[in-house]
CSV table of C-alpha atoms in Angstrom, one decimal:
chain,number,residue,atom,x,y,z
A,1,MET,CA,-2.1,13.3,-21.7
A,2,HIS,CA,-1.4,16.4,-19.6
A,3,ALA,CA,-4.8,17.3,-18.2
A,4,PRO,CA,-6.0,17.8,-14.6
A,5,TYR,CA,-8.9,16.0,-13.0
A,6,GLY,CA,-11.8,17.7,-11.1
A,7,ILE,CA,-15.4,17.5,-10.0
A,8,PHE,CA,-17.9,19.5,-12.0
A,9,LYS,CA,-21.5,19.7,-13.1
A,10,PRO,CA,-22.7,21.3,-16.3
A,11,SER,CA,-25.6,23.1,-14.7
A,12,PRO,CA,-27.2,23.5,-11.3
A,13,ALA,CA,-29.7,20.8,-12.0
A,14,ASP,CA,-27.1,18.2,-12.9
A,15,ALA,CA,-25.2,15.8,-10.6
A,16,TYR,CA,-21.6,16.2,-10.0
A,17,ARG,CA,-19.2,13.9,-11.9
A,18,VAL,CA,-15.5,13.5,-12.7
A,19,GLY,CA,-14.0,15.5,-15.6
A,20,ILE,CA,-10.7,16.6,-17.0
A,21,LEU,CA,-9.9,20.2,-18.1
A,22,ILE,CA,-8.7,20.4,-21.7
A,23,LYS,CA,-8.0,24.1,-22.6
A,24,ASP,CA,-11.3,25.9,-22.2
A,25,THR,CA,-13.5,22.8,-22.1
A,26,VAL,CA,-14.3,20.0,-19.6
A,27,LEU,CA,-14.4,16.5,-20.8
A,28,ASP,CA,-17.1,14.4,-18.9
A,29,LEU,CA,-15.6,11.1,-17.8
A,30,SER,CA,-18.8,9.7,-16.1
A,31,PHE,CA,-19.3,7.2,-18.9
A,32,LEU,CA,-16.1,5.4,-18.0
A,33,GLY,CA,-17.5,3.7,-14.9
A,34,PRO,CA,-19.2,4.2,-11.5
A,35,GLU,CA,-16.0,5.6,-9.9
A,36,PHE,CA,-16.3,8.5,-12.4
A,37,ALA,CA,-20.0,9.3,-11.6
A,38,GLN,CA,-19.1,10.6,-8.2
A,39,SER,CA,-19.0,13.9,-6.3
A,40,SER,CA,-15.3,13.4,-5.4
A,41,LEU,CA,-12.2,11.8,-6.9
A,42,ASN,CA,-11.7,9.5,-3.9
A,43,GLN,CA,-13.2,6.4,-5.4
A,44,PHE,CA,-11.1,6.6,-8.5
A,45,ILE,CA,-7.8,7.6,-6.9
A,46,ALA,CA,-8.2,4.9,-4.3
A,47,LEU,CA,-7.7,2.3,-7.1
A,48,GLY,CA,-4.0,3.0,-7.0
A,49,PHE,CA,-1.1,3.8,-9.3
A,50,ASP,CA,-1.7,1.2,-12.0
A,51,ALA,CA,-5.3,2.2,-12.4
A,52,TRP,CA,-4.3,5.9,-12.7
A,53,GLU,CA,-1.9,5.0,-15.5
A,54,SER,CA,-4.3,2.7,-17.4
A,55,THR,CA,-7.0,5.4,-17.2
A,56,ARG,CA,-4.7,8.1,-18.5
A,57,LEU,CA,-3.8,5.9,-21.5
A,58,LYS,CA,-7.5,5.0,-22.2
A,59,ILE,CA,-8.6,8.6,-22.1
A,60,ALA,CA,-5.8,9.7,-24.4
A,61,LYS,CA,-6.8,6.9,-26.9
A,62,LEU,CA,-10.5,7.9,-26.8
A,63,ILE,CA,-9.5,11.6,-27.5
A,64,SER,CA,-7.2,10.7,-30.4
A,65,GLU,CA,-9.9,8.5,-31.9
A,66,LYS,CA,-12.6,11.3,-31.5
A,67,ASN,CA,-14.8,8.7,-29.8
A,68,PRO,CA,-18.5,9.7,-30.1
A,69,GLN,CA,-19.1,9.0,-26.4
A,70,LEU,CA,-17.0,12.0,-25.4
A,71,LYS,CA,-19.0,15.0,-24.2
A,72,TYR,CA,-17.4,18.4,-23.7
A,73,TYR,CA,-18.8,21.3,-21.8
A,74,PRO,CA,-17.6,25.0,-21.8
A,75,ALA,CA,-15.4,25.3,-18.7
A,76,LYS,CA,-16.7,28.8,-17.9
A,77,SER,CA,-20.2,27.6,-17.5
A,78,CYS,CA,-19.4,24.5,-15.3
A,79,ILE,CA,-19.9,24.5,-11.6
A,80,LEU,CA,-16.9,23.2,-9.6
A,81,LYS,CA,-16.4,21.9,-6.1
A,82,LEU,CA,-13.6,20.5,-3.9
A,83,PRO,CA,-12.1,17.7,-6.0
A,84,VAL,CA,-11.6,15.3,-3.1
A,85,ASP,CA,-13.1,14.5,0.2
A,86,ILE,CA,-10.3,15.5,2.5
A,87,GLY,CA,-10.1,13.5,5.7
A,88,ASP,CA,-6.8,14.9,7.0
A,89,TYR,CA,-4.7,17.9,6.1
A,90,THR,CA,-1.0,18.2,7.1
A,91,ASP,CA,0.9,21.5,6.5
A,92,PHE,CA,4.6,21.0,6.2
A,93,PHE,CA,7.4,23.6,6.6
A,94,THR,CA,9.8,22.7,3.7
A,95,SER,CA,11.2,26.0,2.4
A,96,GLU,CA,14.6,26.9,3.9
A,97,VAL,CA,14.3,30.5,2.7
A,98,HIS,CA,10.9,31.0,4.3
A,99,ALA,CA,12.0,29.3,7.6
A,100,THR,CA,15.1,31.5,7.7
A,101,ASN,CA,13.2,34.7,7.0
A,102,LEU,CA,10.7,34.0,9.8
A,103,GLY,CA,13.5,33.0,12.1
A,104,LYS,CA,15.3,36.3,11.5
A,105,MET,CA,12.1,38.2,12.3
A,106,PHE,CA,11.0,36.4,15.4
A,107,ARG,CA,14.2,35.1,16.9
A,108,PRO,CA,16.8,37.8,16.0
A,109,ASP,CA,19.2,36.7,18.8
A,110,MET,CA,19.1,33.0,17.8
A,111,PRO,CA,20.1,31.0,14.7
A,112,PRO,CA,17.2,31.5,12.2
A,113,LEU,CA,16.8,27.8,11.4
A,114,THR,CA,15.9,25.4,14.2
A,115,PRO,CA,18.3,22.4,14.5
A,116,GLN,CA,15.7,19.9,13.2
A,117,PHE,CA,14.8,21.7,10.0
A,118,LYS,CA,17.5,20.0,7.9
A,119,THR,CA,17.1,16.6,9.5
A,120,MET,CA,13.3,16.1,8.8
A,121,PRO,CA,10.4,17.8,7.0
A,122,THR,CA,8.6,19.3,10.0
A,123,ALA,CA,4.8,19.8,9.9
A,124,TYR,CA,1.6,20.4,11.9
A,125,HIS,CA,-1.9,19.1,11.4
A,126,GLY,CA,-4.2,21.6,9.8
A,127,ARG,CA,-8.0,21.7,9.8
A,128,ALA,CA,-9.5,19.6,7.0
A,129,SER,CA,-13.0,21.0,7.6
A,130,SER,CA,-12.0,24.5,6.5
A,131,VAL,CA,-10.2,23.5,3.3
A,132,ILE,CA,-12.2,25.3,0.7
A,133,VAL,CA,-12.4,25.4,-3.1
A,134,SER,CA,-11.0,28.4,-5.1
A,135,GLY,CA,-13.5,31.3,-5.2
A,136,THR,CA,-14.8,30.9,-1.7
A,137,LYS,CA,-14.7,34.2,0.2
A,138,ILE,CA,-12.6,34.5,3.3
A,139,LYS,CA,-14.1,36.1,6.4
A,140,ARG,CA,-11.5,38.1,8.4
A,141,PRO,CA,-10.9,36.0,11.5
A,142,SER,CA,-10.7,37.3,15.1
A,143,GLY,CA,-8.8,36.0,18.1
A,144,GLN,CA,-6.4,36.9,20.8
A,145,ILE,CA,-3.7,39.4,19.8
A,146,LEU,CA,-0.8,40.8,21.9
A,147,LEU,CA,-0.2,44.4,20.9
A,148,ASN,CA,3.3,45.9,21.0
A,149,ASN,CA,4.5,46.8,24.5
A,150,GLN,CA,1.5,45.2,26.1
A,151,THR,CA,1.5,42.3,28.6
A,152,SER,CA,-2.1,41.1,28.2
A,153,PRO,CA,-3.8,40.2,24.9
A,154,ILE,CA,-6.9,41.7,23.4
A,155,TYR,CA,-9.7,40.1,21.4
A,156,SER,CA,-9.7,41.6,17.9
A,157,PRO,CA,-10.0,41.0,14.2
A,158,THR,CA,-6.6,40.2,12.8
A,159,GLN,CA,-4.7,43.2,11.5
A,160,LYS,CA,-2.1,41.0,9.8
A,161,LEU,CA,-4.0,38.8,7.4
A,162,ASP,CA,-1.6,37.0,5.1
A,163,ILE,CA,-1.3,34.5,2.3
A,164,GLU,CA,0.9,31.5,1.9
A,165,VAL,CA,1.9,30.2,-1.5
A,166,GLU,CA,2.0,26.5,-1.4
A,167,LEU,CA,1.6,23.3,-3.3
A,168,GLY,CA,-0.7,20.5,-2.0
A,169,PHE,CA,-0.2,16.8,-2.8
A,170,ILE,CA,-3.3,14.6,-2.8
A,171,ILE,CA,-2.9,11.1,-1.5
A,172,GLY,CA,-4.4,8.4,-3.7
A,173,MET,CA,-3.8,5.0,-2.2
A,174,GLY,CA,-3.2,5.1,1.5
A,175,ASN,CA,-1.3,2.7,3.8
A,176,ASN,CA,-2.2,0.5,6.7
A,177,LEU,CA,-1.8,1.6,10.3
A,178,GLY,CA,1.7,0.6,11.5
A,179,GLU,CA,3.1,0.1,7.9
A,180,PRO,CA,5.3,3.0,6.9
A,181,ILE,CA,5.6,4.0,3.2
A,182,SER,CA,9.2,3.7,2.0
A,183,ILE,CA,10.9,6.5,0.2
A,184,LYS,CA,11.1,4.3,-2.9
A,185,ASN,CA,7.4,3.7,-3.0
A,186,ALA,CA,6.2,7.1,-1.9
A,187,HIS,CA,5.5,8.3,-5.5
A,188,LYS,CA,3.0,5.6,-6.0
A,189,HIS,CA,0.8,7.0,-3.2
A,190,ILE,CA,0.7,10.6,-4.5
A,191,PHE,CA,-2.0,11.1,-7.1
A,192,GLY,CA,-1.6,14.7,-8.0
A,193,VAL,CA,-0.9,18.3,-7.0
A,194,VAL,CA,-3.1,21.4,-6.4
A,195,ILE,CA,-2.2,25.0,-5.7
A,196,VAL,CA,-2.8,26.1,-2.1
A,197,ASN,CA,-3.3,29.4,-0.4
A,198,ASP,CA,-3.1,28.8,3.3
A,199,TRP,CA,-4.5,32.0,4.7
A,200,SER,CA,-2.8,33.1,7.9
A,201,ALA,CA,-3.5,35.6,10.7
A,202,ARG,CA,0.0,36.4,11.7
A,203,ASP,CA,-0.8,38.4,14.9
A,204,ILE,CA,-3.1,35.7,16.2
A,205,GLN,CA,-0.5,33.1,15.3
A,206,ARG,CA,2.4,34.9,16.9
A,207,TRP,CA,0.6,35.0,20.3
A,208,GLU,CA,-0.6,31.4,20.3
A,209,TYR,CA,2.2,29.3,18.6
A,210,VAL,CA,4.4,28.7,21.6
A,211,PRO,CA,4.6,25.9,22.7
A,212,LEU,CA,2.3,23.8,20.4
A,213,GLY,CA,2.3,25.7,17.1
A,214,PRO,CA,-0.4,27.3,14.9
A,215,PHE,CA,-4.1,27.0,15.7
A,216,LEU,CA,-6.6,29.8,15.3
A,217,GLY,CA,-4.1,31.7,13.2
A,218,LYS,CA,-4.4,29.1,10.5
A,219,ASN,CA,-7.5,27.0,10.7
A,220,PHE,CA,-10.1,29.5,9.5
A,221,GLY,CA,-9.5,28.8,5.8
A,222,THR,CA,-7.2,27.1,3.4
A,223,SER,CA,-8.0,27.5,-0.3
A,224,ILE,CA,-7.1,25.0,-3.0
A,225,SER,CA,-7.5,25.0,-6.8
A,226,PRO,CA,-10.4,22.9,-8.2
A,227,TRP,CA,-8.2,20.9,-10.6
A,228,VAL,CA,-5.8,18.2,-9.6
A,229,MET,CA,-2.8,17.8,-11.9
A,230,PRO,CA,-1.8,14.1,-11.8
A,231,MET,CA,1.9,13.5,-11.0
A,232,SER,CA,2.3,11.5,-14.2
A,233,ALA,CA,1.7,14.7,-16.2
A,234,LEU,CA,4.6,16.3,-14.4
A,235,LYS,CA,7.2,13.7,-15.2
A,236,ASP,CA,9.1,16.1,-17.5
A,237,PHE,CA,9.2,18.9,-15.0
A,238,TRP,CA,11.5,17.5,-12.3
A,239,VAL,CA,14.9,19.2,-11.9
A,240,ASP,CA,18.1,18.2,-10.1
A,241,ALA,CA,18.3,19.9,-6.7
A,242,ASP,CA,21.4,20.7,-4.6
A,243,PRO,CA,22.4,17.8,-2.4
A,244,GLN,CA,20.9,18.1,1.1
A,245,ASP,CA,23.4,18.9,3.8
A,246,PRO,CA,23.5,17.0,6.1
A,247,ILE,CA,22.7,13.8,4.2
A,248,PRO,CA,19.2,12.7,5.4
A,249,LEU,CA,18.7,9.6,7.4
A,250,ASP,CA,18.3,6.4,5.3
A,251,TYR,CA,14.5,6.5,5.4
A,252,LEU,CA,14.5,10.0,3.8
A,253,PHE,CA,17.4,9.6,1.4
A,254,GLU,CA,16.8,9.7,-2.3
A,255,ASN,CA,19.5,8.6,-4.7
A,256,LYS,CA,18.5,11.1,-7.3
A,257,PHE,CA,17.2,14.1,-5.4
A,258,LYS,CA,14.9,16.1,-7.6
A,259,LEU,CA,12.3,18.8,-7.1
A,260,LEU,CA,9.4,20.0,-9.2
A,261,ASP,CA,9.9,23.0,-11.4
A,262,ILE,CA,6.6,24.8,-11.0
A,263,LYS,CA,6.4,28.5,-11.4
A,264,LEU,CA,4.0,30.3,-9.0
A,265,GLU,CA,2.7,33.8,-9.6
A,266,VAL,CA,1.0,35.9,-6.9
A,267,LEU,CA,-1.5,38.6,-8.0
A,268,ILE,CA,-3.5,40.9,-5.9
A,269,LYS,CA,-6.3,43.4,-6.5
A,270,SER,CA,-8.0,45.8,-4.1
A,271,LYS,CA,-11.7,46.6,-4.2
A,272,ASN,CA,-10.8,49.9,-5.9
A,273,MET,CA,-8.7,48.3,-8.7
A,274,LYS,CA,-10.0,46.9,-12.0
A,275,ASN,CA,-7.0,44.7,-12.7
A,276,TYR,CA,-4.7,42.4,-10.7
A,277,VAL,CA,-1.0,43.2,-10.3
A,278,THR,CA,1.8,40.7,-9.7
A,279,ILE,CA,3.6,41.0,-6.4
A,280,SER,CA,5.7,37.9,-6.4
A,281,ASN,CA,7.0,35.1,-8.7
A,282,THR,CA,8.4,32.0,-7.0
A,283,ASN,CA,9.1,28.4,-7.8
A,284,SER,CA,8.7,25.0,-6.1
A,285,ARG,CA,12.3,24.2,-7.0
A,286,TYR,CA,13.4,26.3,-4.1
A,287,LEU,CA,12.0,23.9,-1.5
A,288,TYR,CA,14.4,22.0,0.7
A,289,TRP,CA,12.3,18.8,1.0
A,290,SER,CA,10.6,16.8,-1.7
A,291,PRO,CA,7.0,15.4,-1.8
A,292,ASN,CA,8.3,11.8,-1.5
A,293,GLN,CA,10.2,12.8,1.6
A,294,MET,CA,7.1,14.4,3.1
A,295,VAL,CA,5.2,11.1,2.6
A,296,ALA,CA,8.0,8.9,3.9
A,297,HIS,CA,8.4,11.1,7.1
A,298,HIS,CA,4.7,11.4,7.7
A,299,THR,CA,4.3,7.6,7.8
A,300,VAL,CA,7.7,6.5,9.3
A,301,ASN,CA,6.1,6.1,12.7
A,302,GLY,CA,3.3,3.9,11.3
A,303,CYS,CA,0.8,6.8,10.7
A,304,ASN,CA,-1.8,5.8,8.1
A,305,LEU,CA,-2.5,8.1,5.3
A,306,ARG,CA,-5.9,7.8,3.6
A,307,THR,CA,-7.3,8.5,0.2
A,308,GLY,CA,-7.9,12.2,-0.3
A,309,ASP,CA,-5.5,13.4,2.4
A,310,LEU,CA,-3.9,16.7,1.6
A,311,LEU,CA,-0.2,17.3,2.3
A,312,ALA,CA,0.9,20.9,1.7
A,313,THR,CA,4.5,22.1,1.3
A,314,GLY,CA,4.2,25.2,3.6
A,315,THR,CA,5.1,28.6,2.2
A,316,ILE,CA,7.3,28.5,-0.9
A,317,SER,CA,9.9,31.3,-1.0
A,318,GLY,CA,12.8,31.9,-3.4
A,319,PRO,CA,16.1,33.5,-2.5
A,320,ASN,CA,15.3,37.0,-3.8
A,321,ALA,CA,13.0,39.5,-2.2
A,322,ASP,CA,10.5,39.4,-5.1
A,323,GLN,CA,10.3,35.6,-4.8
A,324,TYR,CA,8.9,35.5,-1.3
A,325,GLY,CA,5.6,33.5,-0.9
A,326,SER,CA,3.9,35.5,1.9
A,327,LEU,CA,3.2,39.2,2.7
A,328,ILE,CA,4.9,39.0,6.0
A,329,GLU,CA,8.2,38.4,4.0
A,330,LEU,CA,7.4,40.7,1.2
A,331,SER,CA,6.7,43.6,3.7
A,332,TRP,CA,9.2,42.3,6.2
A,333,ASN,CA,6.5,42.1,8.9
A,334,GLY,CA,5.1,45.5,8.0
A,335,LYS,CA,8.3,47.5,7.6
A,336,ASN,CA,8.3,47.7,3.8
A,337,ALA,CA,5.2,48.7,1.8
A,338,ILE,CA,4.2,46.5,-1.1
A,339,LYS,CA,3.2,48.9,-3.9
A,340,LEU,CA,0.0,48.0,-5.9
A,341,ASN,CA,-0.3,51.2,-7.9
A,342,ASP,CA,0.3,54.9,-7.5
A,343,GLN,CA,-2.6,55.2,-5.0
A,344,GLU,CA,-2.4,51.9,-3.0
A,345,SER,CA,0.1,49.8,-1.1
A,346,ARG,CA,-0.1,47.0,1.3
A,347,PHE,CA,1.6,45.5,4.3
A,348,PHE,CA,-1.1,42.8,4.9
A,349,LEU,CA,-4.5,42.2,3.3
A,350,GLU,CA,-7.4,44.6,3.7
A,351,ASP,CA,-11.1,43.9,3.4
A,352,GLY,CA,-12.1,43.7,-0.3
A,353,ASP,CA,-8.7,42.5,-1.4
A,354,SER,CA,-8.6,39.6,-3.8
A,355,VAL,CA,-5.6,37.2,-4.3
A,356,ILE,CA,-4.8,34.8,-7.1
A,357,ILE,CA,-2.0,32.3,-7.1
A,358,ARG,CA,-1.3,30.7,-10.5
A,359,GLY,CA,0.9,27.7,-11.3
A,360,ARG,CA,2.5,26.6,-14.6
A,361,CYS,CA,5.4,24.5,-15.9
A,362,GLU,CA,7.5,25.4,-18.9
A,363,LYS,CA,10.2,23.3,-20.7
A,364,SER,CA,11.4,23.3,-24.3
A,365,GLY,CA,8.4,25.1,-25.6
A,366,MET,CA,6.0,22.9,-23.7
A,367,VAL,CA,3.7,24.7,-21.2
A,368,LEU,CA,1.5,23.0,-18.6
A,369,GLU,CA,-1.0,25.1,-16.8
A,370,LEU,CA,-1.9,24.0,-13.3
A,371,GLY,CA,-4.7,26.5,-12.9
A,372,GLU,CA,-5.2,29.0,-10.1
A,373,VAL,CA,-6.6,29.5,-6.6
A,374,GLU,CA,-8.5,32.7,-5.8
A,375,GLY,CA,-10.0,34.2,-2.7
A,376,THR,CA,-11.5,37.6,-1.6
A,377,ILE,CA,-11.4,39.0,1.9
A,378,ILE,CA,-14.7,40.1,3.4
């Protein structure tokens, strides 16, 4: 079965429950047990790897038998919410292309990659409280900005509001404090994947990030898709990746180094446009670090992950200019206009702009839709 899990209710008067998305319908799973009659996936995914697999097989059997207990609802009429209760959110920095591009922009007289990038998947802790479900509007943030040729910052709405194309991995079963998760067992702790748009205020971020990293430039909103595709559904969509150089330390080393082959399309529409236009197509196979390595590194010091935690990849950018996963790269920090149509172009987002990021996998005629994440700037 290749279907994502989510939390839905058929109408405003109903209670939220667990369902799976099957084409244009949602299958209600609340009859399977109390862990499926919940307003988040946490209780179910906390049961662990074996429970996920047995549930998948059970649902597939019930569908094939056309069991009369199964209730389907039109997906368009269902009300969706965040699929998990997120206790912690960690945003990694795992794209070599993205890291190199930003290094070239902001440190032109230094090597673009910092020395530690290829020794470990670096990250910072994001703000879990502002992780929001697709469709939630984004209010333009304000903060301190240092204008060009100035020595003191001003307080202003951001003029460089950006997107970041990412994948997010949802932790199912956590680990005890002080007990790292080994690279060999990391896959058993990742329940599934969502599409992430980590909105960014680049001018606020640029002034604040030294020496401690992003803060107000990032924590005002992170959008995720409402459907979680289980990792078991992606088993046919791993591809061999180039060997990492230098070879990672033992706790990060994978004998068969593979990355997910997920195509990610970025679409944008202004308030004056009727239709979206595609501005970028990238792929998660361009990442330098894998999700298993993210989990192993996150816990190597004994840090405990918990059910529902979100681990995001950071911006995913491919090697070509039309494969970049952020506007700051696509416009090269405001130097190159991104054409939307004959009348409009963008360097960064303007009020009224809407952005969609879609994900899908394709292999040998099989197509797996991961859904989309959408947001509009107000």
